[in-house]
Tab-separated table of C-alpha atoms in Angstrom:
chain	number	residue	atom	x	y	z
N	302	UNK	CA	-113.159	4.011	-36.511
N	303	UNK	CA	-110.249	4.256	-38.918
N	304	UNK	CA	-107.795	5.025	-36.066
N	305	UNK	CA	-108.981	1.984	-34.128
N	306	UNK	CA	-108.486	-0.181	-37.205
N	307	UNK	CA	-104.929	1.089	-37.669
N	308	UNK	CA	-104.105	0.430	-34.010
N	309	UNK	CA	-105.545	-3.072	-34.284
N	310	UNK	CA	-103.481	-3.738	-37.421
N	311	UNK	CA	-100.359	-2.471	-35.678
N	312	UNK	CA	-100.974	-4.785	-32.743
N	313	UNK	CA	-101.330	-7.744	-35.091
N	314	UNK	CA	-98.014	-6.902	-36.787
N	315	UNK	CA	-96.211	-6.623	-33.442
N	316	UNK	CA	-97.584	-9.986	-32.307
N	317	UNK	CA	-96.626	-11.567	-35.617
N	318	UNK	CA	-93.058	-10.268	-35.395
N	319	UNK	CA	-92.773	-11.464	-31.810
N	320	UNK	CA	-93.947	-14.907	-32.875
N	321	UNK	CA	-91.364	-14.999	-35.670
N	322	UNK	CA	-88.570	-14.015	-33.295
N	323	UNK	CA	-89.688	-16.624	-30.806
N	324	UNK	CA	-89.724	-19.299	-33.495
N	325	UNK	CA	-86.311	-18.151	-34.703
N	326	UNK	CA	-84.854	-18.401	-31.207
N	327	UNK	CA	-86.254	-21.900	-30.781
N	328	UNK	CA	-84.681	-22.981	-34.062
N	329	UNK	CA	-81.327	-21.440	-33.199
N	330	UNK	CA	-79.151	-24.288	-32.001
N	331	UNK	CA	-76.652	-21.829	-30.534
N	332	UNK	CA	-79.097	-20.014	-28.238
N	333	UNK	CA	-77.908	-21.820	-25.091
N	334	UNK	CA	-74.225	-22.025	-26.007
N	335	UNK	CA	-71.612	-20.319	-23.899
N	336	UNK	CA	-69.126	-17.923	-25.456
N	337	UNK	CA	-66.434	-20.591	-25.280
N	338	UNK	CA	-68.566	-23.202	-27.038
N	339	UNK	CA	-69.748	-20.756	-29.685
N	340	UNK	CA	-66.152	-19.763	-30.408
N	341	UNK	CA	-64.998	-23.393	-30.525
N	342	UNK	CA	-67.765	-24.367	-32.948
N	343	UNK	CA	-67.024	-21.349	-35.125
N	344	UNK	CA	-63.330	-22.273	-35.248
N	345	UNK	CA	-64.187	-25.836	-36.214
N	346	UNK	CA	-66.323	-24.571	-39.081
N	347	UNK	CA	-63.538	-22.228	-40.159
N	348	UNK	CA	-60.887	-24.952	-40.057
N	349	UNK	CA	-63.107	-27.328	-42.015
N	350	UNK	CA	-63.901	-24.832	-44.759
N	351	UNK	CA	-67.385	-23.922	-43.549
N	352	UNK	CA	-66.671	-20.222	-43.910
N	353	UNK	CA	-70.252	-19.022	-44.229
N	354	UNK	CA	-71.364	-20.801	-41.065
N	355	UNK	CA	-68.195	-19.722	-39.278
N	356	UNK	CA	-69.034	-16.081	-40.034
N	357	UNK	CA	-72.551	-16.597	-38.673
N	358	UNK	CA	-71.234	-18.106	-35.446
N	359	UNK	CA	-68.573	-15.445	-34.955
N	360	UNK	CA	-71.077	-12.657	-35.537
N	361	UNK	CA	-73.520	-14.210	-33.048
N	362	UNK	CA	-70.687	-14.497	-30.567
N	363	UNK	CA	-69.808	-10.828	-30.890
N	364	UNK	CA	-73.464	-9.827	-30.684
N	365	UNK	CA	-74.219	-11.871	-27.561
N	366	UNK	CA	-70.945	-11.360	-25.732
N	367	UNK	CA	-69.721	-7.948	-26.967
N	368	UNK	CA	-67.523	-7.322	-23.931
N	369	UNK	CA	-66.224	-10.829	-23.450
N	370	UNK	CA	-62.727	-12.077	-24.103
N	371	UNK	CA	-63.842	-13.788	-27.297
N	372	UNK	CA	-65.486	-10.793	-28.981
N	373	UNK	CA	-62.308	-9.185	-30.333
N	374	UNK	CA	-60.957	-12.525	-31.492
N	375	UNK	CA	-64.250	-13.189	-33.246
N	376	UNK	CA	-63.883	-9.911	-35.163
N	377	UNK	CA	-60.471	-11.001	-36.402
N	378	UNK	CA	-61.712	-14.447	-37.361
N	379	UNK	CA	-64.607	-12.967	-39.338
N	380	UNK	CA	-62.142	-10.986	-41.458
N	381	UNK	CA	-60.127	-14.143	-42.121
N	382	UNK	CA	-63.248	-16.157	-42.954
N	383	UNK	CA	-64.338	-13.588	-45.528
N	384	UNK	CA	-60.813	-13.629	-46.951
N	385	UNK	CA	-60.977	-17.409	-47.340
N	386	UNK	CA	-64.356	-17.004	-49.056
N	387	UNK	CA	-62.720	-14.653	-51.582
N	388	UNK	CA	-65.111	-11.921	-50.471
N	389	UNK	CA	-62.645	-9.052	-50.715
N	390	UNK	CA	-65.078	-6.241	-49.899
N	391	UNK	CA	-66.379	-7.859	-46.713
N	392	UNK	CA	-62.911	-8.972	-45.661
N	393	UNK	CA	-61.438	-5.498	-46.047
N	394	UNK	CA	-64.399	-3.943	-44.247
N	395	UNK	CA	-63.905	-6.324	-41.315
N	396	UNK	CA	-60.172	-5.565	-41.215
N	397	UNK	CA	-60.681	-1.803	-41.267
N	398	UNK	CA	-63.337	-2.064	-38.570
N	399	UNK	CA	-61.023	-4.014	-36.298
N	400	UNK	CA	-58.095	-1.635	-36.791
N	401	UNK	CA	-60.346	1.348	-36.085
N	402	UNK	CA	-61.858	-0.195	-32.942
N	403	UNK	CA	-58.685	-1.770	-31.560
N	404	UNK	CA	-55.615	0.162	-32.779
N	405	UNK	CA	-53.591	-0.981	-29.760
N	406	UNK	CA	-54.605	-4.625	-29.796
N	407	UNK	CA	-51.561	-6.905	-29.310
N	408	UNK	CA	-52.391	-8.729	-32.552
N	409	UNK	CA	-53.347	-5.741	-34.677
N	410	UNK	CA	-50.210	-6.348	-36.752
N	411	UNK	CA	-51.888	-9.469	-38.086
N	412	UNK	CA	-54.787	-7.380	-39.362
N	413	UNK	CA	-52.405	-5.130	-41.303
N	414	UNK	CA	-50.819	-8.266	-42.727
N	415	UNK	CA	-54.224	-9.715	-43.625
N	416	UNK	CA	-55.165	-6.475	-45.368
N	417	UNK	CA	-52.095	-6.902	-47.539
N	418	UNK	CA	-52.926	-10.546	-48.281
N	419	UNK	CA	-56.481	-9.682	-49.288
N	420	UNK	CA	-55.239	-7.196	-51.878
N	421	UNK	CA	-52.292	-9.390	-52.868
N	422	UNK	CA	-54.616	-12.161	-53.968
N	423	UNK	CA	-57.213	-9.918	-55.580
N	424	UNK	CA	-56.869	-9.899	-59.368
N	425	UNK	CA	-53.197	-9.024	-59.366
N	426	UNK	CA	-52.728	-10.822	-62.606
N	427	UNK	CA	-49.376	-12.182	-61.446
N	428	UNK	CA	-50.057	-15.616	-62.904
N	429	UNK	CA	-51.252	-14.053	-66.128
N	430	UNK	CA	-47.613	-13.498	-67.061
N	431	UNK	CA	-47.344	-17.266	-67.338
N	432	UNK	CA	-50.606	-17.478	-69.259
N	433	UNK	CA	-49.301	-14.784	-71.645
N	434	UNK	CA	-52.298	-12.553	-70.958
N	435	UNK	CA	-51.752	-8.918	-71.908
N	436	UNK	CA	-51.001	-7.291	-68.561
N	437	UNK	CA	-51.884	-3.879	-69.978
N	438	UNK	CA	-55.525	-4.937	-69.758
N	439	UNK	CA	-55.341	-5.334	-65.986
N	440	UNK	CA	-55.568	-2.746	-63.222
N	441	UNK	CA	-52.540	-2.731	-60.889
N	442	UNK	CA	-54.508	-1.016	-58.096
N	443	UNK	CA	-54.736	-4.184	-56.002
N	444	UNK	CA	-50.974	-4.664	-56.226
N	445	UNK	CA	-50.359	-1.075	-55.132
N	446	UNK	CA	-52.843	-1.421	-52.261
N	447	UNK	CA	-51.187	-4.652	-51.167
N	448	UNK	CA	-47.755	-3.030	-51.270
N	449	UNK	CA	-48.972	-0.082	-49.186
N	450	UNK	CA	-50.546	-2.409	-46.607
N	451	UNK	CA	-47.406	-4.533	-46.263
N	452	UNK	CA	-45.260	-1.411	-46.069
N	453	UNK	CA	-47.411	0.003	-43.271
N	454	UNK	CA	-47.024	-3.262	-41.377
N	455	UNK	CA	-43.240	-3.297	-41.763
N	456	UNK	CA	-42.885	0.374	-40.791
N	457	UNK	CA	-45.225	0.303	-37.798
N	458	UNK	CA	-44.360	-3.197	-36.579
N	459	UNK	CA	-40.795	-3.977	-37.690
N	460	UNK	CA	-40.507	-6.763	-35.114
N	461	UNK	CA	-43.758	-8.439	-36.127
N	462	UNK	CA	-43.517	-12.111	-36.999
N	463	UNK	CA	-45.329	-11.213	-40.226
N	464	UNK	CA	-42.774	-8.571	-41.257
N	465	UNK	CA	-40.334	-10.926	-43.080
N	466	UNK	CA	-43.061	-12.389	-45.271
N	467	UNK	CA	-44.519	-8.928	-45.878
N	468	UNK	CA	-41.081	-7.702	-46.979
N	469	UNK	CA	-40.688	-10.608	-49.404
N	470	UNK	CA	-44.111	-9.931	-50.870
N	471	UNK	CA	-43.268	-6.238	-51.238
N	472	UNK	CA	-40.239	-7.143	-53.353
N	473	UNK	CA	-42.375	-9.384	-55.510
N	474	UNK	CA	-44.971	-6.649	-55.894
N	475	UNK	CA	-42.339	-4.096	-56.891
N	476	UNK	CA	-41.219	-6.442	-59.664
N	477	UNK	CA	-44.763	-7.028	-60.861
N	478	UNK	CA	-45.598	-3.307	-60.848
N	479	UNK	CA	-42.429	-2.511	-62.767
N	480	UNK	CA	-43.240	-5.262	-65.249
N	481	UNK	CA	-46.716	-3.794	-65.658
N	482	UNK	CA	-45.216	-0.435	-66.644
N	483	UNK	CA	-42.882	-2.205	-69.071
N	484	UNK	CA	-45.789	-3.991	-70.713
N	485	UNK	CA	-47.619	-0.690	-71.076
N	486	UNK	CA	-44.490	0.898	-72.576
N	487	UNK	CA	-44.191	-1.979	-75.065
N	488	UNK	CA	-47.859	-1.576	-75.921
N	489	UNK	CA	-47.282	2.089	-76.771
N	490	UNK	CA	-44.120	1.266	-78.697
N	491	UNK	CA	-45.913	-1.287	-80.897
N	492	UNK	CA	-48.569	1.279	-81.747
N	493	UNK	CA	-46.157	4.041	-82.611
N	494	UNK	CA	-46.856	6.154	-79.521
N	495	UNK	CA	-43.138	6.636	-78.961
N	496	UNK	CA	-43.312	9.544	-76.526
N	497	UNK	CA	-45.815	7.687	-74.347
N	498	UNK	CA	-43.578	4.608	-74.487
N	499	UNK	CA	-40.543	6.624	-73.387
N	500	UNK	CA	-42.462	8.259	-70.557
N	501	UNK	CA	-43.788	4.940	-69.260
N	502	UNK	CA	-40.355	3.311	-69.441
N	503	UNK	CA	-38.855	6.244	-67.533
N	504	UNK	CA	-41.601	5.905	-64.923
N	505	UNK	CA	-40.681	2.259	-64.331
N	506	UNK	CA	-36.988	3.103	-64.012
N	507	UNK	CA	-37.567	5.960	-61.563
N	508	UNK	CA	-40.221	4.316	-59.388
N	509	UNK	CA	-38.674	0.842	-59.256
N	510	UNK	CA	-34.911	1.373	-59.656
N	511	UNK	CA	-33.934	-2.126	-58.503
N	512	UNK	CA	-36.572	-4.143	-60.341
N	513	UNK	CA	-35.372	-6.728	-62.911
N	514	UNK	CA	-37.847	-5.263	-65.406
N	515	UNK	CA	-35.693	-2.142	-65.692
N	516	UNK	CA	-33.405	-3.925	-68.117
N	517	UNK	CA	-36.203	-4.061	-70.666
N	518	UNK	CA	-37.433	-0.598	-69.654
N	519	UNK	CA	-34.053	0.880	-70.626
N	520	UNK	CA	-34.090	-1.030	-73.889
N	521	UNK	CA	-37.551	0.372	-74.698
N	522	UNK	CA	-36.337	3.864	-73.803
N	523	UNK	CA	-33.440	3.558	-76.251
N	524	UNK	CA	-35.742	2.365	-79.033
N	525	UNK	CA	-38.365	5.054	-78.372
N	526	UNK	CA	-35.759	7.832	-78.555
N	527	UNK	CA	-34.371	6.282	-81.711
N	528	UNK	CA	-37.781	6.215	-83.395
N	529	UNK	CA	-38.333	9.865	-82.475
N	530	UNK	CA	-34.949	10.871	-83.869
N	531	UNK	CA	-33.715	12.068	-80.478
N	532	UNK	CA	-30.203	10.788	-81.046
N	533	UNK	CA	-28.569	12.510	-78.079
N	534	UNK	CA	-31.092	11.140	-75.608
N	535	UNK	CA	-30.905	7.762	-77.339
N	536	UNK	CA	-27.124	7.608	-76.993
N	537	UNK	CA	-27.269	8.670	-73.340
N	538	UNK	CA	-29.845	6.019	-72.557
N	539	UNK	CA	-27.890	3.426	-74.482
N	540	UNK	CA	-24.698	4.172	-72.535
N	541	UNK	CA	-26.575	3.653	-69.271
N	542	UNK	CA	-28.121	0.494	-70.663
N	543	UNK	CA	-24.811	-1.041	-71.778
N	544	UNK	CA	-23.081	-0.082	-68.542
N	545	UNK	CA	-25.891	-1.433	-66.359
N	546	UNK	CA	-26.513	-4.619	-68.336
N	547	UNK	CA	-23.344	-5.467	-70.284
N	548	UNK	CA	-24.483	-9.058	-70.885
N	549	UNK	CA	-28.084	-8.249	-71.726
N	550	UNK	CA	-29.802	-10.459	-74.262
N	551	UNK	CA	-31.335	-7.274	-75.674
N	552	UNK	CA	-27.945	-6.071	-76.952
N	553	UNK	CA	-27.866	-6.455	-80.709
N	554	UNK	CA	-31.482	-7.643	-80.671
N	555	UNK	CA	-33.741	-5.022	-82.192
N	556	UNK	CA	-36.862	-7.029	-81.396
N	557	UNK	CA	-35.950	-7.442	-77.759
N	558	UNK	CA	-36.767	-11.156	-77.642
N	559	UNK	CA	-35.842	-12.247	-74.190
N	560	UNK	CA	-37.368	-14.568	-71.621
N	561	UNK	CA	-39.406	-12.583	-69.082
N	562	UNK	CA	-37.777	-12.028	-65.687
N	563	UNK	CA	-40.340	-14.226	-63.944
N	564	UNK	CA	-39.296	-17.311	-65.911
N	565	UNK	CA	-36.236	-17.730	-63.741
N	566	UNK	CA	-36.530	-21.523	-63.789
N	567	UNK	CA	-35.874	-21.612	-67.557
N	568	UNK	CA	-32.416	-20.050	-67.236
């Protein structure tokens, strides 16, 4: 008796689910759309800022026409739609999925570029320099990830139409990462952690030798050695500093008051 009751209950559940699916299909306005129409409607939503609906349409397109000409394009558009929604996790997941599934796609270079953009815009704190926020409180991981993504694009696809912009962004990221290290070094210097300050300044100089922030990094290095009484190292660093930046505003300024490198419009 109990077994019959369980079977009867199972049958009711199956019928109920079937009814729900049937109702859902009837309410789905896209159920009779062709792949071309579904793609066109999704693009319209995307272009008009309807990112959530665009994702829904693109995902339905890929599900219904997985082997069609629009399926791969839909996968790319989904990644872009998530990017425009500021959903970094979903955007990156969509990018990685596309690259894994279609490594030889003619437009895969765009996906590498998009991966860089997603990280570039994710909490880099670049505008926080202007807002005078303490950059030492921020994690530079996104900037490093963005740099690595752009670098991979430039190395693997040097002739890509996205390579010039990626290169420009890499230079900007190098400057911001160097400036981050300088801020950390200054933070240590203010708190009397002179060895840590010297090490962080040296790290900036070695890792980002052409960054504008190295002028201040050298100045911090000189001061840190001076505070620690390491006169020989101080004098060596100072000689390099004076030779590299003979007109530096830091010369003769023990406090190092100088406009940050990013305020180029104030010069």
